[in-house]
PDB file of N, CA and C in Angstrom:
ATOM      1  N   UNK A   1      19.699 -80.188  73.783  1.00  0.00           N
ATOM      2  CA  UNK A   1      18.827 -80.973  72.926  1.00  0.00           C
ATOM      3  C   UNK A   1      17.642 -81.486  73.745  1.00  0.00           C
ATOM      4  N   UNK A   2      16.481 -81.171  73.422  1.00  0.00           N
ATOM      5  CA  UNK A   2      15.162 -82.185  73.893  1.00  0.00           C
ATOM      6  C   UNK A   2      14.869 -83.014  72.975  1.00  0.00           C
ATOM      7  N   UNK A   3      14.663 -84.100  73.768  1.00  0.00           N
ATOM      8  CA  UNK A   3      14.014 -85.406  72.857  1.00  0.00           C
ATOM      9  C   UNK A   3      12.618 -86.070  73.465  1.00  0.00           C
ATOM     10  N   UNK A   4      11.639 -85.722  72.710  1.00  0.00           N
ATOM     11  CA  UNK A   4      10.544 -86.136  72.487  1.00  0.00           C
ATOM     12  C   UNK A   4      10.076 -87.331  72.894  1.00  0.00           C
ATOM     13  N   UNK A   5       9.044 -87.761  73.694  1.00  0.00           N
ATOM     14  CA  UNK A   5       8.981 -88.899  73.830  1.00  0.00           C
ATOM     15  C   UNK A   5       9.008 -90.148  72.622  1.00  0.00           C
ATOM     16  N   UNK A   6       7.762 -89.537  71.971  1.00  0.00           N
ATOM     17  CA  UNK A   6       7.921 -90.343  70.311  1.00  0.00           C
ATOM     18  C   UNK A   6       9.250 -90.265  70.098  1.00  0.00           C
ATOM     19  N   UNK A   7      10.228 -89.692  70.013  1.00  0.00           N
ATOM     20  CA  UNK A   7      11.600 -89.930  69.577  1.00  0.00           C
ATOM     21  C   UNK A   7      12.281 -90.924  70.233  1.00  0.00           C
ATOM     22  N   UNK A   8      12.183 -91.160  72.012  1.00  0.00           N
ATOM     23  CA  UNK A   8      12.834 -91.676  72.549  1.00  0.00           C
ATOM     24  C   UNK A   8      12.705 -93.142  72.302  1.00  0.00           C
ATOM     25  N   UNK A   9      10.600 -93.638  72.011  1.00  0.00           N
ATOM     26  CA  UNK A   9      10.381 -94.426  71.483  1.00  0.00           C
ATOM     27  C   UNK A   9      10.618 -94.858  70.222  1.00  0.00           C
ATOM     28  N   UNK A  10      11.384 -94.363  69.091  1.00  0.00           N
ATOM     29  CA  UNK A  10      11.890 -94.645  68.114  1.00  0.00           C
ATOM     30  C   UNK A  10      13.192 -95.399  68.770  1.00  0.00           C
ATOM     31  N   UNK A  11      14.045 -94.957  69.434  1.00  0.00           N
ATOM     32  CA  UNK A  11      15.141 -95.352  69.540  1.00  0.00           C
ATOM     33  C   UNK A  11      14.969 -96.890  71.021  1.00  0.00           C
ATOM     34  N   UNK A  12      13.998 -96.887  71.769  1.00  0.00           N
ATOM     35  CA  UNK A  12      13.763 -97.894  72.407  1.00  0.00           C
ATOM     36  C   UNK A  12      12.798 -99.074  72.221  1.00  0.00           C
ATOM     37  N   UNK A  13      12.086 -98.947  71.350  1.00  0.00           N
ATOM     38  CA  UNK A  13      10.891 -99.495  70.675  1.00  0.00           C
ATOM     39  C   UNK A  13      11.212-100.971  70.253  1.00  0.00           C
ATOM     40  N   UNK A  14      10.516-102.359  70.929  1.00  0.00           N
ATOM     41  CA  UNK A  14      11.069-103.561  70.909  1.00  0.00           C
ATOM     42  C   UNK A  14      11.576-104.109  71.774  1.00  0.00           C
ATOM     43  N   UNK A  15      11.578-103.243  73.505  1.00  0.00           N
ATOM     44  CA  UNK A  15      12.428-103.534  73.922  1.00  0.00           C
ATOM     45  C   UNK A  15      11.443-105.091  74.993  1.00  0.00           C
ATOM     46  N   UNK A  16      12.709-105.878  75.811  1.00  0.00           N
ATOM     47  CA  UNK A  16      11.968-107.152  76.138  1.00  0.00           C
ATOM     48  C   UNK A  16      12.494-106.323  77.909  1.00  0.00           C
ATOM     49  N   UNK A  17      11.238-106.281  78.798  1.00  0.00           N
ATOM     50  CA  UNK A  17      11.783-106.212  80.049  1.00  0.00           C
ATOM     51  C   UNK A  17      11.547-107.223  80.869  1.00  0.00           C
ATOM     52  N   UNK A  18      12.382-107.231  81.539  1.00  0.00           N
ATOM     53  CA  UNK A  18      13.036-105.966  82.488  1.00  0.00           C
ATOM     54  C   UNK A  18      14.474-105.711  81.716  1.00  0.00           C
ATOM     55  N   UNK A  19      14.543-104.418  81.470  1.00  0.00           N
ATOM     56  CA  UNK A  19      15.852-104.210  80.383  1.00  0.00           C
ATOM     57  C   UNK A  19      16.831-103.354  81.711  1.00  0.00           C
ATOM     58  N   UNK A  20      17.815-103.399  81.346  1.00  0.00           N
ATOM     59  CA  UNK A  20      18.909-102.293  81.623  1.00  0.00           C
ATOM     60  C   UNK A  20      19.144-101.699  81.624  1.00  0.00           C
ATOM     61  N   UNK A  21      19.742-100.622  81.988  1.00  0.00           N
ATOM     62  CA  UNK A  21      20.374 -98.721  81.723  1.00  0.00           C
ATOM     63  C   UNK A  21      21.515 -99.437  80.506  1.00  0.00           C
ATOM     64  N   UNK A  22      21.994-100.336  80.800  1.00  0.00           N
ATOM     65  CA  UNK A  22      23.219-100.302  79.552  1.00  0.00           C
ATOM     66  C   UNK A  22      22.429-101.183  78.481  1.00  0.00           C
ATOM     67  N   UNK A  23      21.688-101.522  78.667  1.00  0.00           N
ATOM     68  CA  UNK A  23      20.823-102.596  77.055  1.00  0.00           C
ATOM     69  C   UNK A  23      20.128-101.415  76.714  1.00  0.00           C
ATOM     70  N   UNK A  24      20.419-100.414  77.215  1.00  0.00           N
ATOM     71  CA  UNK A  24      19.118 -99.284  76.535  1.00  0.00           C
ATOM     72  C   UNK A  24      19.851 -98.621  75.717  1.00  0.00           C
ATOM     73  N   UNK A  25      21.079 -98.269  76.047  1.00  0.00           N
ATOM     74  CA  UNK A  25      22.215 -97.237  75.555  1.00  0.00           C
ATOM     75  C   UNK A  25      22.398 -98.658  74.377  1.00  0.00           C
ATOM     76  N   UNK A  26      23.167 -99.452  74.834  1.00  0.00           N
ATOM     77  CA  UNK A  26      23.164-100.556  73.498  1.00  0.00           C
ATOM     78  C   UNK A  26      22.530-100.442  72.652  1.00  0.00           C
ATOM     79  N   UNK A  27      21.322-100.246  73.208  1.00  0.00           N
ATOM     80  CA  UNK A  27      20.266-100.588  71.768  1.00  0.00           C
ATOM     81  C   UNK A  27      20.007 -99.367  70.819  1.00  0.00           C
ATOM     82  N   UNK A  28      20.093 -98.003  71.826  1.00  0.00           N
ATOM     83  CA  UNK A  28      20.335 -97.035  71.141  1.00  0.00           C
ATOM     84  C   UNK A  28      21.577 -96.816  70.382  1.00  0.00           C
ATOM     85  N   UNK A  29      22.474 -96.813  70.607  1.00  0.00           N
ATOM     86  CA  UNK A  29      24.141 -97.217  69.752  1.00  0.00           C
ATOM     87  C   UNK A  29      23.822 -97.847  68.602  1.00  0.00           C
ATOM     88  N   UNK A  30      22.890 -99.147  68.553  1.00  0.00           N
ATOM     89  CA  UNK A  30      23.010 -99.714  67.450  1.00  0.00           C
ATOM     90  C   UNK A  30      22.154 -99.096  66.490  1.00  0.00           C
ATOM     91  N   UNK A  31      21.302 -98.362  66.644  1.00  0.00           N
ATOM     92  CA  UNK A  31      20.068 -97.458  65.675  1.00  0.00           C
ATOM     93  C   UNK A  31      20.830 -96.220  65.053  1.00  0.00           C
ATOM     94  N   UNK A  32      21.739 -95.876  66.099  1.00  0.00           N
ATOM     95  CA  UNK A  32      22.711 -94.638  65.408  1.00  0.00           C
ATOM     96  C   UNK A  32      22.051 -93.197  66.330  1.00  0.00           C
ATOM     97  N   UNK A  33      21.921 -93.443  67.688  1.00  0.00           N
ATOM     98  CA  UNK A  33      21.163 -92.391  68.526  1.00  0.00           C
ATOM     99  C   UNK A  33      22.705 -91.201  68.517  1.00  0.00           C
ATOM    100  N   UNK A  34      22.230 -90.320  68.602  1.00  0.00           N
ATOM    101  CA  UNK A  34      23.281 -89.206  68.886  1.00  0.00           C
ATOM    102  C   UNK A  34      24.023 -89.311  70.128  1.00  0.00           C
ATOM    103  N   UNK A  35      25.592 -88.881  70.815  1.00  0.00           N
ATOM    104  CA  UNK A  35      26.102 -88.950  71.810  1.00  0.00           C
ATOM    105  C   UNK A  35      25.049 -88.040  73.457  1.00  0.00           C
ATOM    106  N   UNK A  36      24.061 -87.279  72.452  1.00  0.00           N
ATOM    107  CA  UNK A  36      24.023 -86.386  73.826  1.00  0.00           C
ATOM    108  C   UNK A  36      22.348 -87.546  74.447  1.00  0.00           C
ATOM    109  N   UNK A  37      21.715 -88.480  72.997  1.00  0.00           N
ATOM    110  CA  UNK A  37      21.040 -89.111  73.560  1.00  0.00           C
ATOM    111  C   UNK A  37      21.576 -89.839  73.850  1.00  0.00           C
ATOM    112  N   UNK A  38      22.754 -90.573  74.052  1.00  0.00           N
ATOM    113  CA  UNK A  38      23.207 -91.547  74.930  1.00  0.00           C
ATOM    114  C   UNK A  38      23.803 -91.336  76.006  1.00  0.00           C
ATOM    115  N   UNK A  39      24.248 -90.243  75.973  1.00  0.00           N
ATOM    116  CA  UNK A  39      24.845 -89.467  77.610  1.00  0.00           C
ATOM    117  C   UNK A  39      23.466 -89.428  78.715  1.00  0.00           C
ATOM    118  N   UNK A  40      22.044 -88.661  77.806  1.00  0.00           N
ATOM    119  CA  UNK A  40      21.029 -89.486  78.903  1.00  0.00           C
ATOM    120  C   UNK A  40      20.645 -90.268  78.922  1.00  0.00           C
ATOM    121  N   UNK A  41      20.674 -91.190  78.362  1.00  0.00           N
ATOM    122  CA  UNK A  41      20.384 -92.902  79.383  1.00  0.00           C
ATOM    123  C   UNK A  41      21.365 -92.681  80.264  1.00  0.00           C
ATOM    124  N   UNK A  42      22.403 -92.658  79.891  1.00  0.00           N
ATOM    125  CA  UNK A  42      23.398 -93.635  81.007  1.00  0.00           C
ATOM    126  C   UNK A  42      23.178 -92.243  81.942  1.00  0.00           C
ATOM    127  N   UNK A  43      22.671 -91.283  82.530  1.00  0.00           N
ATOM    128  CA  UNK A  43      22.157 -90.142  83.517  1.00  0.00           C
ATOM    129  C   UNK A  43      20.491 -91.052  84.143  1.00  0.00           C
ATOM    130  N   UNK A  44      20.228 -92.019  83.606  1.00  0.00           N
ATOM    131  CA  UNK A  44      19.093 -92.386  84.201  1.00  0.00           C
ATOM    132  C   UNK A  44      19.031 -92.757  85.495  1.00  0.00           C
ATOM    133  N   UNK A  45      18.263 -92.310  86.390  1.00  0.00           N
ATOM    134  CA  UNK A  45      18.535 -92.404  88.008  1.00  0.00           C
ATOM    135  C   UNK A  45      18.354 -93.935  88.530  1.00  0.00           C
ATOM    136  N   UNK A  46      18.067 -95.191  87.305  1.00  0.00           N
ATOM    137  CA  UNK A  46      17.280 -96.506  87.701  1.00  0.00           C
ATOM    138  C   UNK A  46      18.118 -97.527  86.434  1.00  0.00           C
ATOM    139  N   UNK A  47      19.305 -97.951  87.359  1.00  0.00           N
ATOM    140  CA  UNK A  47      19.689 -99.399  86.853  1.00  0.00           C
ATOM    141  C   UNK A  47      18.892-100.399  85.489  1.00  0.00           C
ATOM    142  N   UNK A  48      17.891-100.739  86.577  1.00  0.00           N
ATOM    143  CA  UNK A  48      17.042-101.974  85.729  1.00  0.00           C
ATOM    144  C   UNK A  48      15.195-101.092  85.763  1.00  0.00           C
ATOM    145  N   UNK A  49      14.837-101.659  84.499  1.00  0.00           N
ATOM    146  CA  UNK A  49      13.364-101.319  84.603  1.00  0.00           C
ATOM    147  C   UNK A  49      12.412-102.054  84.594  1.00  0.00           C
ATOM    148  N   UNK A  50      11.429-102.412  84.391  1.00  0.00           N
ATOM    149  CA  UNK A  50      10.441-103.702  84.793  1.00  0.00           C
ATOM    150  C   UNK A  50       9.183-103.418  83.757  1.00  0.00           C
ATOM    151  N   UNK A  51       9.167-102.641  83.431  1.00  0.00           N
ATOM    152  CA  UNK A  51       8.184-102.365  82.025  1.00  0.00           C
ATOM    153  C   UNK A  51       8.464-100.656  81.846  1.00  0.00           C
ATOM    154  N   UNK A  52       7.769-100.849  80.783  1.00  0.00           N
ATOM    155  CA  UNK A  52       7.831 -99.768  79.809  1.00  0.00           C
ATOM    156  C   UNK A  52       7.276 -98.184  80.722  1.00  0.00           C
ATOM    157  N   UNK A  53       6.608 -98.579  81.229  1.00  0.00           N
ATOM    158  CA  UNK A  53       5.661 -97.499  81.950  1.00  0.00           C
ATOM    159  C   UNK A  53       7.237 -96.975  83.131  1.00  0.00           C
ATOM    160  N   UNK A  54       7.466 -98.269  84.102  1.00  0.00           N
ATOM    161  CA  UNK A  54       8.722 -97.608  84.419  1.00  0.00           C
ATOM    162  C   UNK A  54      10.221 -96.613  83.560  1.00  0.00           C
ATOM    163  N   UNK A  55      10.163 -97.025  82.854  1.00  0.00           N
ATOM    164  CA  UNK A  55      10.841 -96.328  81.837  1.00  0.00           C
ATOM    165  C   UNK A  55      10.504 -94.669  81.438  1.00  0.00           C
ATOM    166  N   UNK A  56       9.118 -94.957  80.838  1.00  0.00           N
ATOM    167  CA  UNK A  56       8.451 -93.463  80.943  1.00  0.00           C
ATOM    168  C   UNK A  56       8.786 -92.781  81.660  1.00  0.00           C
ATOM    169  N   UNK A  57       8.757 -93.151  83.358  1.00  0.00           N
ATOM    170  CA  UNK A  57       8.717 -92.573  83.723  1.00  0.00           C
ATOM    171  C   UNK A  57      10.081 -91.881  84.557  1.00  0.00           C
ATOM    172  N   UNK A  58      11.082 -92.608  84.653  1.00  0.00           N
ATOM    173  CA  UNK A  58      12.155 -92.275  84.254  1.00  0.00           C
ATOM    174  C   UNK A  58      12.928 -91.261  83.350  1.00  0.00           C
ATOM    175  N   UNK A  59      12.606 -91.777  82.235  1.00  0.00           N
ATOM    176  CA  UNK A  59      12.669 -90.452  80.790  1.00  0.00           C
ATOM    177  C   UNK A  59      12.083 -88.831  80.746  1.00  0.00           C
ATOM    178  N   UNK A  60      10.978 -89.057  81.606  1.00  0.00           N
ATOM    179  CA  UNK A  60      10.848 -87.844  81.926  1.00  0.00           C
ATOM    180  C   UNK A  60      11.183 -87.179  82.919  1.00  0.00           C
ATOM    181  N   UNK A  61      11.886 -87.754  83.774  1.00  0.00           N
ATOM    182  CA  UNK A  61      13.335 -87.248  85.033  1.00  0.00           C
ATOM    183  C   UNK A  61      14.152 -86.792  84.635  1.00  0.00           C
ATOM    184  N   UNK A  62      14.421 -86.682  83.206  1.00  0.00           N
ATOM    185  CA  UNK A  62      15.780 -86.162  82.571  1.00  0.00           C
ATOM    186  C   UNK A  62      15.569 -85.559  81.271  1.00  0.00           C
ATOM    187  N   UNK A  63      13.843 -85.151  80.867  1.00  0.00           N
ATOM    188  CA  UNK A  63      13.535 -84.375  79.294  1.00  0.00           C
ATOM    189  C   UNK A  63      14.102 -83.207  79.757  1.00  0.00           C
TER     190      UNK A  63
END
């Protein structure tokens, strides 16, 4: 499965940082994200993030 950035931002969109690898998966869980998008978060190489841009860039370590 590839997921789109716009997609990923559907499912992270709102978020308050510095967020978590597990407040991300949380937050995706609660929207109803699929198992294989939640298998990559929790594959994200970075614990905690500090804004959004860190995140980006993260997410695309693992499209």
């Amino acid at each position: 499965m590839t997921v789109t950035e716009g997609q990923w931002w559907e499912y992270l969109a709102g978020l308050d940082y510095p967020v978590s690898r597990e407040d991300l998966v949380r937050r995706a869980q609660e929207i109803g994200a699929g198992t294989e998008v939640l298998q990559a978060l929790r594959s994200l190489p970075v614990e905690e993030f500090a804004s959004a841009d860190e995140l980006t860039d993260a997410l695309a370590t693992i499209a």
